Short mmCIF file of C-alpha atoms in Angstrom, two decimals:
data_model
loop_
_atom_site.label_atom_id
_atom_site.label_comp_id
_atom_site.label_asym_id
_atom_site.label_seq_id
_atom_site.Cartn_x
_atom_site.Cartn_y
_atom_site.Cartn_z
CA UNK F 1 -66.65 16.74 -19.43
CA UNK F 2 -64.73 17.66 -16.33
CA UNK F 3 -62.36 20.21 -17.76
CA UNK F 4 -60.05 23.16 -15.81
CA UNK F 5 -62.04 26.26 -15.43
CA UNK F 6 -60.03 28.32 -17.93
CA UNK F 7 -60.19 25.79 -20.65
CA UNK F 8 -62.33 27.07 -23.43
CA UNK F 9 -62.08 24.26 -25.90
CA UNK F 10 -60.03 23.29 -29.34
CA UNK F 11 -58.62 25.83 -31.39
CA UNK F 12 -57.31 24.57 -35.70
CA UNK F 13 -53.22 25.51 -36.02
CA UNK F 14 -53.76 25.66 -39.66
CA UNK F 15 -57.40 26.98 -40.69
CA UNK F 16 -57.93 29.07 -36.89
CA UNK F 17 -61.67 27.39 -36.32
CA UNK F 18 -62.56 27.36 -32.75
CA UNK F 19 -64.59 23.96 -31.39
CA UNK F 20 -65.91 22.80 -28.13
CA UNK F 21 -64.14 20.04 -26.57
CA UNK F 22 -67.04 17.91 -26.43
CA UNK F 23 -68.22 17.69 -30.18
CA UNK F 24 -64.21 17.65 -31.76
CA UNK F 25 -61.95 15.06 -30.54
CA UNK F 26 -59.32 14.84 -32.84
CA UNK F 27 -58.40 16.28 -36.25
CA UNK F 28 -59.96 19.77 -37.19
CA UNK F 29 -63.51 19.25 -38.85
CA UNK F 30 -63.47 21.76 -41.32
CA UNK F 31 -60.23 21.62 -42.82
CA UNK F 32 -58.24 18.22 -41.15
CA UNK F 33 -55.42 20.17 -39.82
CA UNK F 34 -54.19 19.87 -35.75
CA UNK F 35 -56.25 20.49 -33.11
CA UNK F 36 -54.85 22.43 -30.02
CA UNK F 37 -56.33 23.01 -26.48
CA UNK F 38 -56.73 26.78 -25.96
CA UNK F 39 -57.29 28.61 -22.61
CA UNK F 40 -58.75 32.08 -21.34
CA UNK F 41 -55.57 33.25 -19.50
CA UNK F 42 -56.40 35.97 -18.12
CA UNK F 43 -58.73 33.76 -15.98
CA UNK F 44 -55.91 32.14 -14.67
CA UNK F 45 -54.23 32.72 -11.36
CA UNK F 46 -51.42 31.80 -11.22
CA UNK F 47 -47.53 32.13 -9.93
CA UNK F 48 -44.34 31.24 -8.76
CA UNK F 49 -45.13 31.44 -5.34
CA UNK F 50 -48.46 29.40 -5.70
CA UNK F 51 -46.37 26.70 -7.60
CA UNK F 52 -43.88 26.63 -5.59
CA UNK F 53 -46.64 25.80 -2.59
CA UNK F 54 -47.49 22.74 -4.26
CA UNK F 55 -45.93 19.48 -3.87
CA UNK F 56 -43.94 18.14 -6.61
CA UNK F 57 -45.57 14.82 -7.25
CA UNK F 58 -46.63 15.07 -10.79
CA UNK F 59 -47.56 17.34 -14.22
CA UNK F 60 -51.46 17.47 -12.97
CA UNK F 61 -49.92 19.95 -10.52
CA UNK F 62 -49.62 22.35 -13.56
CA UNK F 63 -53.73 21.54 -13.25
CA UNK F 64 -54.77 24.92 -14.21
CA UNK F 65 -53.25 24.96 -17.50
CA UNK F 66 -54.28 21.55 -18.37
CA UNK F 67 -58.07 20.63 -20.05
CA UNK F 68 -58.94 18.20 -17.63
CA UNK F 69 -59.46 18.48 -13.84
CA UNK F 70 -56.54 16.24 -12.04
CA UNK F 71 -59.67 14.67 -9.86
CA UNK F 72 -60.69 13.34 -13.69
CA UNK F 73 -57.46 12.39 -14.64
CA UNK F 74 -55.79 8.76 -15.76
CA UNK F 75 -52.90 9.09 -13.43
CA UNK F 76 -49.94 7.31 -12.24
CA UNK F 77 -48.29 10.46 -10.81
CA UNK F 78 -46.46 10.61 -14.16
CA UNK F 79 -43.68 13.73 -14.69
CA UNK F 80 -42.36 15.38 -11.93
CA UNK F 81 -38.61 13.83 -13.26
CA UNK F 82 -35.26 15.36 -11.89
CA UNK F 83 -33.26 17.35 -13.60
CA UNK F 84 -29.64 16.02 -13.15
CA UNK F 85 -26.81 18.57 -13.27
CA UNK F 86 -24.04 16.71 -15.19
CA UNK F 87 -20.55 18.73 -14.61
CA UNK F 88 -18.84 16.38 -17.17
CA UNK F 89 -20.51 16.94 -20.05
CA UNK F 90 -20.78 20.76 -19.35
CA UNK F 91 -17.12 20.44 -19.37
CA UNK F 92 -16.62 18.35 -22.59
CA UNK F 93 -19.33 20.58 -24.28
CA UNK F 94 -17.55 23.78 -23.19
CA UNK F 95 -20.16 25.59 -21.43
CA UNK F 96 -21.63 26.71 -18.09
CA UNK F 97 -23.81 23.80 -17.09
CA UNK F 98 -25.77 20.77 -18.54
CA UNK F 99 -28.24 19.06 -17.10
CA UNK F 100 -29.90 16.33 -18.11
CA UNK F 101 -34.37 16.02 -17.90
CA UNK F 102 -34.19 12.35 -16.74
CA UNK F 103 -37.65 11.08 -18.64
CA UNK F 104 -36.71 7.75 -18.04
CA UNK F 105 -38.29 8.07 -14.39
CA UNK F 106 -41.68 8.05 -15.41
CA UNK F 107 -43.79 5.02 -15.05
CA UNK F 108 -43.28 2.60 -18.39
CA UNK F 109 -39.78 5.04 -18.46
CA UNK F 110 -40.37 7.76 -21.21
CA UNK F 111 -42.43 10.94 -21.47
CA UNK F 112 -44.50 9.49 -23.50
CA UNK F 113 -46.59 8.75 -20.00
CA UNK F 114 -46.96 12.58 -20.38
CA UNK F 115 -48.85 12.54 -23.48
CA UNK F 116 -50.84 9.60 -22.88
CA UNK F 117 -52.74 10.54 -18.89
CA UNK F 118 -53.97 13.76 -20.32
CA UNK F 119 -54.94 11.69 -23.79
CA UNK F 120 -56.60 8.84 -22.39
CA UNK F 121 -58.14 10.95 -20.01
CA UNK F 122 -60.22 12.61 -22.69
CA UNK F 123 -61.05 9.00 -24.13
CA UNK F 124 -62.44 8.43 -20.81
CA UNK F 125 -64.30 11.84 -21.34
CA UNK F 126 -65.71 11.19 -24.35
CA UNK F 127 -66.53 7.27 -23.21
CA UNK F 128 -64.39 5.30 -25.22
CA UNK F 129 -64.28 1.81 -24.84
CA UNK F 130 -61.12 0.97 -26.90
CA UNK F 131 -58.10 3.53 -27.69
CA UNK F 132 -56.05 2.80 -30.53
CA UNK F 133 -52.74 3.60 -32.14
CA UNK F 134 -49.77 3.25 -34.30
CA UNK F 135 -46.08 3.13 -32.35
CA UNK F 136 -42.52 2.70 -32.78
CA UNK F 137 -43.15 0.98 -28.97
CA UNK F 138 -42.85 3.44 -26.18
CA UNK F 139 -46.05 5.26 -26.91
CA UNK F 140 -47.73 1.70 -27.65
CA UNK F 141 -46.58 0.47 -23.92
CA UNK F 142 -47.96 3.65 -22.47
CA UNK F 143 -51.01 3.97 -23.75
CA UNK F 144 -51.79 0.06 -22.98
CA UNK F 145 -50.45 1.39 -19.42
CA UNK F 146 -52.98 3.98 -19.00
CA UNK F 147 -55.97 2.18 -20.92
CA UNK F 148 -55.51 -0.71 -18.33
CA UNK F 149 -55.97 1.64 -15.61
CA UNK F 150 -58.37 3.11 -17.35
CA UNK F 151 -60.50 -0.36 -17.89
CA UNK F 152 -60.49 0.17 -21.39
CA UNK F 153 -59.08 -1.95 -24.04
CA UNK F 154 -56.28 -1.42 -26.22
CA UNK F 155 -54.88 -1.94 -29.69
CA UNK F 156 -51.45 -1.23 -30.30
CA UNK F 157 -50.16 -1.53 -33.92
CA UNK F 158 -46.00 -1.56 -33.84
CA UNK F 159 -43.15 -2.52 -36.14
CA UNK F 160 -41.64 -5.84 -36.16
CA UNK F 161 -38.10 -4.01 -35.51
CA UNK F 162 -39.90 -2.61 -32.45
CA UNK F 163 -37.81 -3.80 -29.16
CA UNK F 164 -39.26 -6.52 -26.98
CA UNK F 165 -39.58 -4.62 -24.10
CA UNK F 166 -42.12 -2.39 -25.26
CA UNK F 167 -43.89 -5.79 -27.74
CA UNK F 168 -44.08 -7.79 -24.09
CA UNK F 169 -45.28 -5.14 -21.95
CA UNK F 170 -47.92 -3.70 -24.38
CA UNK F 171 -49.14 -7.55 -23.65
CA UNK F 172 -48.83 -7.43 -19.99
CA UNK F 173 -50.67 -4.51 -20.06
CA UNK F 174 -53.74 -5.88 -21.50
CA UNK F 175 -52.65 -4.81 -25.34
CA UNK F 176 -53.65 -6.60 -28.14
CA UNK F 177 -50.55 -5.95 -30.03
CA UNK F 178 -50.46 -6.09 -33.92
CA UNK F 179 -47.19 -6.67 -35.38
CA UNK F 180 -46.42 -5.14 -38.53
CA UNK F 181 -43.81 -5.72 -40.87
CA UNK F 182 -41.19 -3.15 -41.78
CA UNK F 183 -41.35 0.07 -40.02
CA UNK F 184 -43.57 2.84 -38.66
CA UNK F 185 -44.87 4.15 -41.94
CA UNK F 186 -45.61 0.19 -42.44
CA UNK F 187 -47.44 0.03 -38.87
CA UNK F 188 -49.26 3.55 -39.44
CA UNK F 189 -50.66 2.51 -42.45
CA UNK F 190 -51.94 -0.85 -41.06
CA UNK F 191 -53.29 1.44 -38.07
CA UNK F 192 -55.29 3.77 -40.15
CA UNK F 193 -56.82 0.87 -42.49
CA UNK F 194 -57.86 -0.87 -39.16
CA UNK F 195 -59.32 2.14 -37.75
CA UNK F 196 -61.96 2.54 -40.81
CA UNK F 197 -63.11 -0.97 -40.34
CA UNK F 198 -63.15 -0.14 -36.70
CA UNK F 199 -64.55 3.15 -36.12
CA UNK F 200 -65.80 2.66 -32.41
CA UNK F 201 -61.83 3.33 -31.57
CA UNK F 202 -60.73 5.81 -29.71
CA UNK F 203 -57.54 7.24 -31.79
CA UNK F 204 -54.48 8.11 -29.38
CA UNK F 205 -52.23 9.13 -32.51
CA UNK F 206 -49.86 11.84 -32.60
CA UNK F 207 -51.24 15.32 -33.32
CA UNK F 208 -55.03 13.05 -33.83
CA UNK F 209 -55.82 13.51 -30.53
CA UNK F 210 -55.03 16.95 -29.70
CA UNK F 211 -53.82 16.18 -25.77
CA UNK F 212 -50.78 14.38 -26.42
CA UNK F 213 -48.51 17.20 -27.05
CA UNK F 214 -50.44 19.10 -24.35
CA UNK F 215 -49.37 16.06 -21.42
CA UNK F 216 -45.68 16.89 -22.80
CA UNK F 217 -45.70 20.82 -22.37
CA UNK F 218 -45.46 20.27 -18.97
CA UNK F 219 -41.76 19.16 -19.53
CA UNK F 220 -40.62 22.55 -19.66
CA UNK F 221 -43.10 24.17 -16.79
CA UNK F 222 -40.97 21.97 -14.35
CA UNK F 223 -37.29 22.26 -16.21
CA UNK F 224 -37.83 25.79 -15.28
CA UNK F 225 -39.21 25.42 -11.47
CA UNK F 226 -36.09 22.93 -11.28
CA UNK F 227 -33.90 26.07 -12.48
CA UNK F 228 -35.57 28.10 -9.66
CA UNK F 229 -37.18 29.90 -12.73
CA UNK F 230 -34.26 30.64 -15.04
CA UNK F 231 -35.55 30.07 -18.07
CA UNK F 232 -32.50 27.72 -20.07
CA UNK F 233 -30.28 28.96 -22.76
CA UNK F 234 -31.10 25.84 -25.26
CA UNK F 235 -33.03 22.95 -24.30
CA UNK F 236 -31.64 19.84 -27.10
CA UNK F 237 -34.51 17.60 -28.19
CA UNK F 238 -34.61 14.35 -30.03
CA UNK F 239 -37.19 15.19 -32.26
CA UNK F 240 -39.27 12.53 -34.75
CA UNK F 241 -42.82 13.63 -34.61
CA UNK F 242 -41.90 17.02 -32.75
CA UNK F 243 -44.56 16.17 -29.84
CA UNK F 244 -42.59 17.08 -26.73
CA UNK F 245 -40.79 20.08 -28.79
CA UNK F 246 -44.21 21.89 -29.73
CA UNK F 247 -45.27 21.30 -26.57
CA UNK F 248 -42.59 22.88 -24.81
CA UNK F 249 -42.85 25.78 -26.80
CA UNK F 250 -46.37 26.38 -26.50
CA UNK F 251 -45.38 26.15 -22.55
CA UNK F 252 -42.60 28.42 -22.65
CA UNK F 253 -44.84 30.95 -24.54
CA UNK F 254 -47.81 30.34 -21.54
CA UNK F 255 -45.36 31.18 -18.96
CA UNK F 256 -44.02 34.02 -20.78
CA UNK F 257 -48.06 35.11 -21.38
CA UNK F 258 -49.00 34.67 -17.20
CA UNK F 259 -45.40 36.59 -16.17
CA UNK F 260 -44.04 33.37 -14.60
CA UNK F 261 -40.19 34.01 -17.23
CA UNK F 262 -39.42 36.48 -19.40
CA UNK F 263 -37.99 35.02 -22.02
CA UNK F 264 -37.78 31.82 -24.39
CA UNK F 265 -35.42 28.98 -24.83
CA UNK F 266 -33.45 28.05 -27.81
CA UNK F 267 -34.89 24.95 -29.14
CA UNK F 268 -32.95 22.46 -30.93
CA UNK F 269 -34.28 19.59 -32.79
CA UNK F 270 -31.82 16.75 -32.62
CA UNK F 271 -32.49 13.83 -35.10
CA UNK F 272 -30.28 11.09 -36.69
CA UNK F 273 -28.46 11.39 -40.43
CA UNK F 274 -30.90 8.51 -41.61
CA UNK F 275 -33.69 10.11 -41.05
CA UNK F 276 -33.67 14.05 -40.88
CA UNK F 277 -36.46 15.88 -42.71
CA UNK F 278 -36.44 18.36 -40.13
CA UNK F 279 -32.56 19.20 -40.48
CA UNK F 280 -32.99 19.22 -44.21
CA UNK F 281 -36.23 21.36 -44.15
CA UNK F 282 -34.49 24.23 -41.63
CA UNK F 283 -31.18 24.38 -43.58
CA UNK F 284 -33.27 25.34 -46.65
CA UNK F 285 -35.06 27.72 -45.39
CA UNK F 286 -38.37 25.85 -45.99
CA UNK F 287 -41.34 26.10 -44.12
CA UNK F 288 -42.52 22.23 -44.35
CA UNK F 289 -40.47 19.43 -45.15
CA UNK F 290 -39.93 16.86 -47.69
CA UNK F 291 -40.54 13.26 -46.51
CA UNK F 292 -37.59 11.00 -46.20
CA UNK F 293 -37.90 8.65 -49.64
CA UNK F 294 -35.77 5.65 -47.17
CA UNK F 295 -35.47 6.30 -43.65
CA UNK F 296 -32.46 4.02 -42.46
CA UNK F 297 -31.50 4.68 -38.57
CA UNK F 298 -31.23 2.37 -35.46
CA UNK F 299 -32.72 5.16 -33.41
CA UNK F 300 -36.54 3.79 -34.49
CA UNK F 301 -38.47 6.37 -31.83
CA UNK F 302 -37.07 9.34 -34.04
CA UNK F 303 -37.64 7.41 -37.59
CA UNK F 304 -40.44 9.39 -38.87
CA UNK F 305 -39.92 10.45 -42.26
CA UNK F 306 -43.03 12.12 -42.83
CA UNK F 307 -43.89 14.19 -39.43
CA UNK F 308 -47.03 15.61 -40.48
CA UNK F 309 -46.87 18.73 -37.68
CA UNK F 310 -43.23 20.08 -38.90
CA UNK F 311 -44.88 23.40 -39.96
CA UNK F 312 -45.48 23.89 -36.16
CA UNK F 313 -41.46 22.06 -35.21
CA UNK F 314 -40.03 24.48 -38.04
CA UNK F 315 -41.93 27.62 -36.41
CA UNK F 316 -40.85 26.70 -32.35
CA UNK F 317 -36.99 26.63 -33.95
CA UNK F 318 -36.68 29.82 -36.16
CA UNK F 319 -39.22 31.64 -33.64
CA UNK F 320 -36.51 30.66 -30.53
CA UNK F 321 -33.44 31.53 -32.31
CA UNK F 322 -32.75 27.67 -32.07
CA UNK F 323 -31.65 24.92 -34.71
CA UNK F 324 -31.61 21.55 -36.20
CA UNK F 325 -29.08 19.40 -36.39
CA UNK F 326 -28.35 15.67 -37.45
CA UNK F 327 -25.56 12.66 -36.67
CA UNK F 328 -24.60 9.78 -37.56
CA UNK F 329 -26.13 6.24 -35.47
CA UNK F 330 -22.49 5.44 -34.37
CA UNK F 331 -22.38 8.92 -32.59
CA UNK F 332 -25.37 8.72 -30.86
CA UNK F 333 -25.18 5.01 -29.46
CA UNK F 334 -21.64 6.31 -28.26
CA UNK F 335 -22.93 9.40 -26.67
CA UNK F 336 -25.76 7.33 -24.86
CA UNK F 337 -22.69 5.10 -23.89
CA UNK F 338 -20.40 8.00 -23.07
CA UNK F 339 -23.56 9.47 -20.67
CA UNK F 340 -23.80 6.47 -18.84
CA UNK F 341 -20.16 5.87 -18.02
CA UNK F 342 -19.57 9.12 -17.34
CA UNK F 343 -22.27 10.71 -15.43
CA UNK F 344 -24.25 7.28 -14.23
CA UNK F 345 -27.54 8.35 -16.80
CA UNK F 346 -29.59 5.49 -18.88
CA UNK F 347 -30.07 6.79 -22.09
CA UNK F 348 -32.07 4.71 -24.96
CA UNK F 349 -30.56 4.84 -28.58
CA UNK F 350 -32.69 6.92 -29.77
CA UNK F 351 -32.67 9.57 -26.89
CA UNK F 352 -28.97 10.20 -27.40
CA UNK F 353 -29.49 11.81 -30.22
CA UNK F 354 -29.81 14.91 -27.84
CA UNK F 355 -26.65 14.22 -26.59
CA UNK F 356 -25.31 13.58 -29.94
CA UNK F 357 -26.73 16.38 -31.15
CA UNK F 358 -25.47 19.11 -27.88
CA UNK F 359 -22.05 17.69 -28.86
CA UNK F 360 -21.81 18.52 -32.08
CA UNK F 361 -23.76 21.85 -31.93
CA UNK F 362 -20.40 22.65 -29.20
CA UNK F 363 -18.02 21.67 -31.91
CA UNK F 364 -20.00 23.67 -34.80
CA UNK F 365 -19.49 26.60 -32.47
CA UNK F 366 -23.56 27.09 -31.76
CA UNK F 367 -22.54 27.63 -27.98
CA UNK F 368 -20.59 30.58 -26.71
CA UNK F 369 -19.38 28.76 -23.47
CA UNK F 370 -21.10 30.31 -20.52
CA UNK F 371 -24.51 28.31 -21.28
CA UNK F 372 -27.22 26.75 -19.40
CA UNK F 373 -27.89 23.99 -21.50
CA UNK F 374 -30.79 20.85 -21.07
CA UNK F 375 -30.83 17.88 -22.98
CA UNK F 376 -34.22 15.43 -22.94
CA UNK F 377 -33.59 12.06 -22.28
CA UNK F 378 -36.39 10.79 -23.44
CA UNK F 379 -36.26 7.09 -21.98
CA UNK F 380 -34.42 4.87 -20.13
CA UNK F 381 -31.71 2.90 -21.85
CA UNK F 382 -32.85 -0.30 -20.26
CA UNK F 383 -35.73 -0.30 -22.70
CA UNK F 384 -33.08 -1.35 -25.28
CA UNK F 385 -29.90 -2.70 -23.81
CA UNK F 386 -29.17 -4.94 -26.21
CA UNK F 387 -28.43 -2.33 -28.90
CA UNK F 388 -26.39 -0.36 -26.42
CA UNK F 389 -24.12 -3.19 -25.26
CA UNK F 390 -24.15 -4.90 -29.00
CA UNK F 391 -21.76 -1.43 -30.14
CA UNK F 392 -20.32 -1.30 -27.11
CA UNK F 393 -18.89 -4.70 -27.48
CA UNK F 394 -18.53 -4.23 -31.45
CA UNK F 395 -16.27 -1.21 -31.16
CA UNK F 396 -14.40 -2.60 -28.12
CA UNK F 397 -15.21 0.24 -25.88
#
């Protein structure tokens, strides 16, 4: 394997065993729990200055805290997104500033191109033919994206209620695209039955293949170059599985670890009222959470019921002085709506549930007004335009 000199292999969150990259590839052998890329950092060299020298045309220039060499790398210059100050909404929320991680700039237009170069670029390492997975759609789309370029096949197992954006490019990227009734549980379970009959695949699931949260850390590594290294007061996240929000605290902690900040953001999880096991688990004071019995949202990406790392989501909040919080689907289509007329940003449905959720944390009084506060869109509205407009039109806005 072509792996980053510092990379020392695969490390268990739950049971601690250590594994070399080349013999584990997804969950941990001994005791099934999430595998996690681990580094020696004191052999790492690096700074702000030596950052700063590099040119910002993508995550692999975060290379040396990455598994894989970017010469190895399935690439499409993914990340490297703006960060778009939006004086409007710092004024409506009451604080210093807001700014907005545009996500919806990467190359099938969400971050979940951030997860899948670094994870199809260990299928490629450990010469896979075919990479497989379940998806509410975006990841589906981008790992199709990435296996094309990849020349390997793809099978992409999504919900029927899945938008047809993300069904007809999974297709144009090569996909063979199983349609599933019902919802993600419905297309996860179809997934992992088709996986034992097939076990040649290569899994890209979340938290299976440990290098999907680890594309997404980078996320934070360049919201705090973009800050000229401030280090934010909150960073809002519309959380379902909790990739992008584990990963960004495992980056925030690396930083904090080489010297680069001294200090970590609060991290919210933002999810919607229909499906909030992650709200429910961190206003109890539990340490896991209870699955959702009947998910019922519109904001499908963030629809996971059961997400199988919140351990890990519930530890990056209470360990960041951060939060949870949950509204309603009429909220959040009209704070995507209310982004996008007001400050010119495409947000999806179920990325506004950042926004959503940064508004009402300001009216619960979470913020004491002098903030820096970031909010992940996680996708580009375009990718479901028809919901947008459909409650636009509906509520006569």
């Amino acid at each position: 394997m072509e792996t980053t000199d510092a990379f020392r292999g695969l490390e268990c969150i739950d049971c601690g065993a250590a594994f070399d990259a080349e013999d584990a590839t997804h969950e941990c052998p001994d005791c099934g729990g999430i595998l996690d890329p681990a580094y020696e950092y004191g052999a790492i060299d690096l700074d702000r200055d030596s950052i700063e020298s590099r040119s910002f045309d993508s995550l692999w220039r975060y290379e040396e805290l990455l598994p894989f060499t970017r010469q190895s790398a399935v690439t499409m210059d993914e990340g490297a997104t703006p960060l778009v100050e939006c004086e409007k909404l710092a004024e409506e929320l009451g604080v210093g500033r807001v700014l907005v991680k545009d996500e919806g700039r990467n190359p099938t237009g969400t971050f979940k191109d951030r997860g899948q170069t670094v994870a199809v670029t260990a299928a490629t390492q450990h010469g896979a033919d075919t990479v497989a997975l379940a998806s509410a759609g975006n990841a589906g789309q981008a790992g199709a994206a990435y296996a094309g370029r990849a020349d390997l096949d793809s099978e992409v197992f999504v919900p029927s209620r899945s938008s047809f954006t993300n069904k007809a490019m999974i297709n144009v990227h090569g996909g063979e695209m199983n349609v599933v009734g019902g919802r993600i549980d419905d297309a996860g379970a179809a997934f992992e039955e088709a996986l034992v009959e097939n076990d040649e695949w290569y899994s890209l699931q979340t938290f299976s293949t440990p290098y999907r949260h680890e594309g997404k850390k980078t996320m934070f590594y360049e919201i705090v170059e973009q800050l000229e290294w401030a280090v934010p007061d909150a960073i809002v996240y519309p959380t379902g599985g909790g990739v992008g929000l584990v990963g960004m605290y495992k980056a925030a902690q690396e930083f904090e670890r080489l010297g680069i900040t001294d200090e970590l953001p609060k991290l919210y999880a933002a999810q919607a009222d229909g499906c909030a096991p992650i709200v429910e688990a961190f206003e109890a004071g539990r340490n896991e959470h209870d699955p959702v019995e009947h998910p019922d949202t519109i904001c499908g990406g963030i629809e996971i019921p059961d997400p199988g790392a919140s351990p890990w989501i519930l530890e990056a909040l209470r360990e960041t002085d951060g939060g949870a919080v949950a509204t309603d689907d009429d909220d959040i289509l009209e704070a995507a709506i209310a982004v996008a007329k007001g400050e010119g940003l495409e947000m999806a449905p179920t990325c506004a549930a950042a926004a959503s959720g940064a508004w009402e944390l300001a009216e619960n009084g979470e913020f004491d007004g002098d903030e820096t506060i970031v909010i992940l869109n996680t996708g580009t509205g375009n990718k479901e335009a028809d919901v947008l407009r459909s409650h636009l039109m509906g509520h006569g806005i």
